[in-house]
PDB file of C-alpha atoms in Angstrom:
ATOM      1  CA  UNK A   1      89.205  64.175  93.993  1.00 92.00           C
ATOM      2  CA  UNK A   2      88.612  63.447  97.352  1.00 95.00           C
ATOM      3  CA  UNK A   3      89.757  66.271  99.869  1.00 97.00           C
ATOM      4  CA  UNK A   4      88.976  66.565 103.721  1.00 97.00           C
ATOM      5  CA  UNK A   5      89.951  69.768 105.257  1.00 98.00           C
ATOM      6  CA  UNK A   6      89.823  70.170 109.283  1.00 98.00           C
ATOM      7  CA  UNK A   7      88.945  73.448 111.109  1.00 98.00           C
ATOM      8  CA  UNK A   8      88.462  74.917 114.393  1.00 97.00           C
ATOM      9  CA  UNK A   9      90.299  76.560 117.309  1.00 97.00           C
ATOM     10  CA  UNK A  10      94.048  76.532 117.136  1.00 96.00           C
ATOM     11  CA  UNK A  11      94.682  77.114 121.029  1.00 98.00           C
ATOM     12  CA  UNK A  12      92.482  75.508 123.691  1.00 98.00           C
ATOM     13  CA  UNK A  13      92.410  76.620 127.439  1.00 98.00           C
ATOM     14  CA  UNK A  14      93.565  73.710 130.003  1.00 97.00           C
ATOM     15  CA  UNK A  15      90.052  71.758 130.859  1.00 97.00           C
ATOM     16  CA  UNK A  16      88.180  73.071 128.465  1.00 98.00           C
ATOM     17  CA  UNK A  17      86.953  70.959 125.209  1.00 98.00           C
ATOM     18  CA  UNK A  18      88.606  71.281 122.058  1.00 98.00           C
ATOM     19  CA  UNK A  19      86.083  70.831 118.564  1.00 98.00           C
ATOM     20  CA  UNK A  20      87.253  70.641 115.596  1.00 98.00           C
ATOM     21  CA  UNK A  21      85.226  69.823 111.641  1.00 98.00           C
ATOM     22  CA  UNK A  22      86.080  68.091 108.932  1.00 98.00           C
ATOM     23  CA  UNK A  23      84.717  69.152 105.863  1.00 98.00           C
ATOM     24  CA  UNK A  24      84.593  66.638 103.150  1.00 97.00           C
ATOM     25  CA  UNK A  25      84.451  67.622  99.445  1.00 96.00           C
ATOM     26  CA  UNK A  26      84.461  65.805  96.010  1.00 95.00           C
ATOM     27  CA  UNK A  27      82.698  62.907  97.708  1.00 93.00           C
ATOM     28  CA  UNK A  28      80.016  61.846  99.701  1.00 94.00           C
ATOM     29  CA  UNK A  29      80.246  61.259 103.782  1.00 95.00           C
ATOM     30  CA  UNK A  30      77.166  59.375 103.327  1.00 94.00           C
ATOM     31  CA  UNK A  31      78.625  56.389 101.229  1.00 91.00           C
ATOM     32  CA  UNK A  32      78.081  52.883 103.224  1.00 92.00           C
ATOM     33  CA  UNK A  33      81.632  51.961 102.602  1.00 92.00           C
ATOM     34  CA  UNK A  34      83.575  53.952 104.708  1.00 95.00           C
ATOM     35  CA  UNK A  35      83.825  55.547 108.256  1.00 96.00           C
ATOM     36  CA  UNK A  36      85.681  58.768 108.924  1.00 97.00           C
ATOM     37  CA  UNK A  37      88.435  59.077 111.316  1.00 97.00           C
ATOM     38  CA  UNK A  38      90.373  61.407 113.825  1.00 98.00           C
ATOM     39  CA  UNK A  39      94.042  60.864 113.924  1.00 98.00           C
ATOM     40  CA  UNK A  40      96.574  63.047 116.106  1.00 98.00           C
ATOM     41  CA  UNK A  41     100.038  63.734 116.177  1.00 97.00           C
ATOM     42  CA  UNK A  42     102.000  65.494 119.449  1.00 97.00           C
ATOM     43  CA  UNK A  43     105.028  67.527 118.188  1.00 95.00           C
ATOM     44  CA  UNK A  44     107.807  65.478 117.447  1.00 93.00           C
ATOM     45  CA  UNK A  45     105.615  62.469 118.339  1.00 95.00           C
ATOM     46  CA  UNK A  46     104.148  59.329 116.481  1.00 95.00           C
ATOM     47  CA  UNK A  47     100.688  58.858 115.159  1.00 96.00           C
ATOM     48  CA  UNK A  48      97.570  57.732 117.224  1.00 97.00           C
ATOM     49  CA  UNK A  49      94.211  56.938 115.833  1.00 96.00           C
ATOM     50  CA  UNK A  50      91.137  58.817 118.046  1.00 97.00           C
ATOM     51  CA  UNK A  51      88.211  57.326 116.834  1.00 96.00           C
ATOM     52  CA  UNK A  52      85.600  56.852 113.735  1.00 96.00           C
ATOM     53  CA  UNK A  53      82.276  57.265 112.471  1.00 97.00           C
ATOM     54  CA  UNK A  54      80.062  56.084 109.834  1.00 95.00           C
ATOM     55  CA  UNK A  55      77.028  57.950 108.432  1.00 94.00           C
ATOM     56  CA  UNK A  56      74.907  56.576 110.577  1.00 95.00           C
ATOM     57  CA  UNK A  57      76.755  57.624 113.584  1.00 95.00           C
ATOM     58  CA  UNK A  58      78.434  54.358 114.906  1.00 95.00           C
ATOM     59  CA  UNK A  59      81.303  54.980 116.420  1.00 96.00           C
ATOM     60  CA  UNK A  60      84.363  53.401 117.857  1.00 95.00           C
ATOM     61  CA  UNK A  61      86.966  55.019 119.965  1.00 96.00           C
ATOM     62  CA  UNK A  62      90.326  54.262 121.235  1.00 96.00           C
ATOM     63  CA  UNK A  63      89.451  52.748 124.891  1.00 94.00           C
ATOM     64  CA  UNK A  64      91.901  55.294 126.484  1.00 95.00           C
ATOM     65  CA  UNK A  65      90.139  58.294 125.169  1.00 96.00           C
ATOM     66  CA  UNK A  66      86.701  56.906 125.391  1.00 96.00           C
ATOM     67  CA  UNK A  67      85.702  58.813 128.204  1.00 96.00           C
ATOM     68  CA  UNK A  68      86.414  62.565 126.806  1.00 97.00           C
ATOM     69  CA  UNK A  69      86.091  61.940 123.171  1.00 98.00           C
ATOM     70  CA  UNK A  70      82.946  62.426 121.106  1.00 98.00           C
ATOM     71  CA  UNK A  71      82.721  62.109 116.994  1.00 98.00           C
ATOM     72  CA  UNK A  72      79.638  63.200 115.198  1.00 97.00           C
ATOM     73  CA  UNK A  73      78.507  63.417 111.772  1.00 97.00           C
ATOM     74  CA  UNK A  74      76.576  65.502 109.874  1.00 97.00           C
ATOM     75  CA  UNK A  75      75.651  64.526 106.434  1.00 95.00           C
ATOM     76  CA  UNK A  76      73.586  67.108 105.322  1.00 95.00           C
ATOM     77  CA  UNK A  77      76.993  69.573 105.680  1.00 96.00           C
ATOM     78  CA  UNK A  78      79.213  66.410 104.279  1.00 97.00           C
ATOM     79  CA  UNK A  79      81.045  67.172 107.881  1.00 97.00           C
ATOM     80  CA  UNK A  80      82.191  65.398 110.434  1.00 98.00           C
ATOM     81  CA  UNK A  81      83.513  66.618 114.251  1.00 98.00           C
ATOM     82  CA  UNK A  82      85.676  65.796 116.881  1.00 98.00           C
ATOM     83  CA  UNK A  83      85.348  66.824 120.984  1.00 98.00           C
ATOM     84  CA  UNK A  84      87.514  66.361 123.240  1.00 98.00           C
ATOM     85  CA  UNK A  85      87.042  67.316 126.739  1.00 98.00           C
ATOM     86  CA  UNK A  86      88.802  68.181 129.900  1.00 97.00           C
ATOM     87  CA  UNK A  87      92.120  68.613 127.743  1.00 98.00           C
ATOM     88  CA  UNK A  88      95.607  68.926 129.236  1.00 97.00           C
ATOM     89  CA  UNK A  89      99.019  70.148 127.670  1.00 97.00           C
ATOM     90  CA  UNK A  90      99.154  66.247 126.609  1.00 97.00           C
ATOM     91  CA  UNK A  91      96.431  66.558 124.219  1.00 98.00           C
ATOM     92  CA  UNK A  92      98.681  69.141 122.007  1.00 98.00           C
ATOM     93  CA  UNK A  93      98.959  67.663 118.511  1.00 98.00           C
ATOM     94  CA  UNK A  94      98.240  68.048 114.878  1.00 98.00           C
ATOM     95  CA  UNK A  95      95.135  66.695 114.407  1.00 98.00           C
ATOM     96  CA  UNK A  96      94.263  65.057 110.965  1.00 98.00           C
ATOM     97  CA  UNK A  97      90.473  63.986 109.739  1.00 98.00           C
ATOM     98  CA  UNK A  98      91.047  60.862 107.349  1.00 97.00           C
ATOM     99  CA  UNK A  99      88.529  58.418 105.298  1.00 96.00           C
ATOM    100  CA  UNK A 100      88.524  55.461 106.864  1.00 92.00           C
ATOM    101  CA  UNK A 101      87.377  52.076 104.565  1.00 91.00           C
ATOM    102  CA  UNK A 102      86.007  49.460 106.401  1.00 89.00           C
ATOM    103  CA  UNK A 103      88.362  47.001 107.300  1.00 87.00           C
ATOM    104  CA  UNK A 104      91.189  48.715 105.488  1.00 90.00           C
ATOM    105  CA  UNK A 105      93.897  51.623 106.303  1.00 92.00           C
ATOM    106  CA  UNK A 106      93.128  55.290 106.130  1.00 93.00           C
ATOM    107  CA  UNK A 107      93.420  56.142 102.542  1.00 91.00           C
ATOM    108  CA  UNK A 108      92.466  60.111 102.197  1.00 93.00           C
ATOM    109  CA  UNK A 109      93.946  62.533 104.892  1.00 95.00           C
ATOM    110  CA  UNK A 110      93.438  66.087 105.533  1.00 97.00           C
ATOM    111  CA  UNK A 111      96.317  68.819 105.542  1.00 96.00           C
ATOM    112  CA  UNK A 112      95.812  68.213 109.385  1.00 97.00           C
ATOM    113  CA  UNK A 113      95.479  71.457 112.094  1.00 98.00           C
ATOM    114  CA  UNK A 114      97.346  72.399 114.990  1.00 98.00           C
ATOM    115  CA  UNK A 115      95.851  72.515 118.614  1.00 98.00           C
ATOM    116  CA  UNK A 116      97.859  74.178 121.049  1.00 98.00           C
ATOM    117  CA  UNK A 117      96.279  73.127 124.637  1.00 98.00           C
ATOM    118  CA  UNK A 118      97.711  76.475 126.875  1.00 96.00           C
ATOM    119  CA  UNK A 119      96.227  79.107 129.371  1.00 94.00           C
TER     120      UNK A 119
ATOM    121  CA  UNK B   1      94.611  47.104 121.952  1.00 91.00           C
ATOM    122  CA  UNK B   2      97.077  45.680 119.267  1.00 95.00           C
ATOM    123  CA  UNK B   3     100.574  47.154 120.028  1.00 97.00           C
ATOM    124  CA  UNK B   4     102.911  47.936 116.944  1.00 97.00           C
ATOM    125  CA  UNK B   5     106.655  47.847 117.984  1.00 98.00           C
ATOM    126  CA  UNK B   6     109.043  49.318 115.610  1.00 98.00           C
ATOM    127  CA  UNK B   7     112.781  48.835 115.314  1.00 96.00           C
ATOM    128  CA  UNK B   8     115.112  50.843 114.891  1.00 97.00           C
ATOM    129  CA  UNK B   9     113.847  53.990 116.020  1.00 97.00           C
ATOM    130  CA  UNK B  10     116.429  55.682 114.100  1.00 98.00           C
ATOM    131  CA  UNK B  11     118.769  54.353 110.914  1.00 98.00           C
ATOM    132  CA  UNK B  12     121.613  55.831 109.580  1.00 97.00           C
ATOM    133  CA  UNK B  13     121.684  54.838 105.787  1.00 97.00           C
ATOM    134  CA  UNK B  14     123.908  56.313 103.088  1.00 96.00           C
ATOM    135  CA  UNK B  15     122.178  57.409  99.735  1.00 96.00           C
ATOM    136  CA  UNK B  16     122.122  54.223  97.282  1.00 97.00           C
ATOM    137  CA  UNK B  17     122.340  51.926 100.003  1.00 97.00           C
ATOM    138  CA  UNK B  18     119.863  49.512 101.384  1.00 98.00           C
ATOM    139  CA  UNK B  19     117.304  49.942 104.456  1.00 98.00           C
ATOM    140  CA  UNK B  20     115.258  47.435 106.199  1.00 98.00           C
ATOM    141  CA  UNK B  21     112.725  48.810 108.965  1.00 98.00           C
ATOM    142  CA  UNK B  22     111.146  46.073 111.129  1.00 98.00           C
ATOM    143  CA  UNK B  23     108.029  46.224 112.731  1.00 98.00           C
ATOM    144  CA  UNK B  24     106.190  43.735 115.161  1.00 98.00           C
ATOM    145  CA  UNK B  25     102.864  43.184 116.288  1.00 98.00           C
ATOM    146  CA  UNK B  26     101.425  42.309 119.599  1.00 97.00           C
ATOM    147  CA  UNK B  27      99.114  39.795 118.179  1.00 97.00           C
ATOM    148  CA  UNK B  28      98.502  38.520 114.683  1.00 97.00           C
ATOM    149  CA  UNK B  29      96.961  40.630 112.282  1.00 97.00           C
ATOM    150  CA  UNK B  30      97.428  38.569 109.140  1.00 97.00           C
ATOM    151  CA  UNK B  31      98.097  40.796 106.461  1.00 97.00           C
ATOM    152  CA  UNK B  32      96.232  43.857 107.230  1.00 97.00           C
ATOM    153  CA  UNK B  33      99.539  46.406 107.489  1.00 97.00           C
ATOM    154  CA  UNK B  34     100.149  49.328 106.061  1.00 97.00           C
ATOM    155  CA  UNK B  35     103.467  51.477 105.948  1.00 98.00           C
ATOM    156  CA  UNK B  36     103.654  55.441 105.797  1.00 98.00           C
ATOM    157  CA  UNK B  37     106.288  57.515 104.957  1.00 97.00           C
ATOM    158  CA  UNK B  38     106.133  61.139 106.691  1.00 97.00           C
ATOM    159  CA  UNK B  39     108.051  64.160 105.874  1.00 96.00           C
ATOM    160  CA  UNK B  40     108.495  67.460 108.049  1.00 93.00           C
ATOM    161  CA  UNK B  41     105.182  69.392 108.009  1.00 92.00           C
ATOM    162  CA  UNK B  42     103.029  66.561 105.950  1.00 93.00           C
ATOM    163  CA  UNK B  43     100.477  63.935 106.386  1.00 93.00           C
ATOM    164  CA  UNK B  44     101.643  60.971 106.214  1.00 95.00           C
ATOM    165  CA  UNK B  45     101.683  58.942 102.675  1.00 95.00           C
ATOM    166  CA  UNK B  46     100.666  55.259 102.075  1.00 95.00           C
ATOM    167  CA  UNK B  47     103.876  53.386 100.865  1.00 97.00           C
ATOM    168  CA  UNK B  48     102.925  49.846 101.244  1.00 97.00           C
ATOM    169  CA  UNK B  49      99.124  48.009 101.998  1.00 95.00           C
ATOM    170  CA  UNK B  50      98.292  44.565 102.695  1.00 96.00           C
ATOM    171  CA  UNK B  51     101.779  44.030 103.814  1.00 97.00           C
ATOM    172  CA  UNK B  52     102.868  43.896 100.636  1.00 97.00           C
ATOM    173  CA  UNK B  53     101.491  46.125  98.094  1.00 97.00           C
ATOM    174  CA  UNK B  54     103.238  49.232  96.893  1.00 97.00           C
ATOM    175  CA  UNK B  55     100.637  52.276  96.805  1.00 95.00           C
ATOM    176  CA  UNK B  56      99.944  53.699  93.480  1.00 93.00           C
ATOM    177  CA  UNK B  57     102.997  55.867  92.429  1.00 96.00           C
ATOM    178  CA  UNK B  58     105.612  54.092  94.969  1.00 97.00           C
ATOM    179  CA  UNK B  59     108.588  53.755  93.147  1.00 97.00           C
ATOM    180  CA  UNK B  60     109.687  49.663  92.659  1.00 97.00           C
ATOM    181  CA  UNK B  61     112.506  50.238  95.158  1.00 97.00           C
ATOM    182  CA  UNK B  62     110.206  49.524  98.129  1.00 98.00           C
ATOM    183  CA  UNK B  63     108.951  46.515  99.181  1.00 98.00           C
ATOM    184  CA  UNK B  64     107.207  45.132 101.903  1.00 98.00           C
ATOM    185  CA  UNK B  65     107.073  41.674 103.479  1.00 98.00           C
ATOM    186  CA  UNK B  66     105.601  39.740 106.222  1.00 98.00           C
ATOM    187  CA  UNK B  67     102.327  38.508 107.905  1.00 97.00           C
ATOM    188  CA  UNK B  68     101.167  37.556 111.307  1.00 97.00           C
ATOM    189  CA  UNK B  69     103.379  39.364 113.562  1.00 98.00           C
ATOM    190  CA  UNK B  70     106.526  40.312 111.750  1.00 98.00           C
ATOM    191  CA  UNK B  71     106.545  42.869 108.933  1.00 98.00           C
ATOM    192  CA  UNK B  72     109.381  44.278 107.483  1.00 98.00           C
ATOM    193  CA  UNK B  73     109.891  47.427 104.719  1.00 98.00           C
ATOM    194  CA  UNK B  74     112.703  47.402 102.241  1.00 98.00           C
ATOM    195  CA  UNK B  75     114.350  50.302 100.391  1.00 98.00           C
ATOM    196  CA  UNK B  76     116.736  49.296  97.794  1.00 96.00           C
ATOM    197  CA  UNK B  77     119.102  52.395  96.284  1.00 96.00           C
ATOM    198  CA  UNK B  78     117.972  54.825  98.788  1.00 97.00           C
ATOM    199  CA  UNK B  79     117.277  58.126  97.090  1.00 97.00           C
ATOM    200  CA  UNK B  80     117.776  61.395  98.985  1.00 95.00           C
ATOM    201  CA  UNK B  81     113.752  62.356  99.196  1.00 96.00           C
ATOM    202  CA  UNK B  82     113.105  58.754 101.116  1.00 97.00           C
ATOM    203  CA  UNK B  83     114.932  59.788 103.996  1.00 97.00           C
ATOM    204  CA  UNK B  84     112.240  60.681 106.363  1.00 97.00           C
ATOM    205  CA  UNK B  85     110.031  58.897 109.031  1.00 98.00           C
ATOM    206  CA  UNK B  86     108.099  55.426 108.525  1.00 98.00           C
ATOM    207  CA  UNK B  87     105.173  54.243 110.366  1.00 98.00           C
ATOM    208  CA  UNK B  88     103.315  50.996 110.504  1.00 98.00           C
ATOM    209  CA  UNK B  89     100.230  50.401 111.135  1.00 97.00           C
ATOM    210  CA  UNK B  90      97.366  47.439 111.692  1.00 97.00           C
ATOM    211  CA  UNK B  91      93.935  47.609 110.590  1.00 95.00           C
ATOM    212  CA  UNK B  92      92.877  44.667 111.583  1.00 95.00           C
ATOM    213  CA  UNK B  93      91.201  45.850 114.447  1.00 92.00           C
ATOM    214  CA  UNK B  94      90.440  49.382 113.928  1.00 91.00           C
ATOM    215  CA  UNK B  95      93.947  51.431 114.112  1.00 93.00           C
ATOM    216  CA  UNK B  96      97.109  51.111 115.739  1.00 96.00           C
ATOM    217  CA  UNK B  97     100.235  52.723 114.417  1.00 97.00           C
ATOM    218  CA  UNK B  98     104.244  51.968 115.609  1.00 97.00           C
ATOM    219  CA  UNK B  99     106.174  54.618 117.169  1.00 97.00           C
ATOM    220  CA  UNK B 100     108.145  55.061 113.578  1.00 97.00           C
ATOM    221  CA  UNK B 101     111.322  54.741 112.425  1.00 98.00           C
ATOM    222  CA  UNK B 102     113.603  57.761 111.385  1.00 98.00           C
ATOM    223  CA  UNK B 103     115.450  57.190 108.637  1.00 98.00           C
ATOM    224  CA  UNK B 104     118.382  59.415 107.694  1.00 97.00           C
ATOM    225  CA  UNK B 105     121.454  60.089 105.929  1.00 94.00           C
ATOM    226  CA  UNK B 106     124.557  58.550 107.026  1.00 92.00           C
TER     227      UNK B 106
END
């Protein structure tokens, strides 16, 4: 059974960089069938796709976040990571990682991790 | 970016009754639409994909319809466990979610 687990700091200061890692178990991140994505949800609000990456490092990002987002992949560790720079309180959210089949919907999700931006 | 608009924002329905949730895309997405159910503190759970295909384990009282730009999720004979927030999501061009419909007990 595929499992995804987010990890990283739960508190980030304004203007700093948010960094999260998603560890994939029960399957290989090197499969050519899938992208691997990040989705976030501010408290009490809706879901927002941030971006996705495949095994070779090809990425796609939400246009409004593109200047601040970097997603990377480490196939040797079966992990992919999110970096979001210059964060503000508006970036406070539960961050989910998910498996993102090509041309399809995210089908496996992590449990999510809350990241709060506050001084 | 494709914009997804859900209506209504909140829907109050009595148990045993029918709920109809709507989702509109700003441009045609064919049948590349998923519906998710989300309960507090949990990740979204897939309910419908391909606009009308129930996910594994989803009861038959859930049905989806539509194509192009107009989509509907219908839940008949509402059970207590169905009351949650529902999101539509297009995957025709990457991913965009609607803002959600909260289905609450009347």
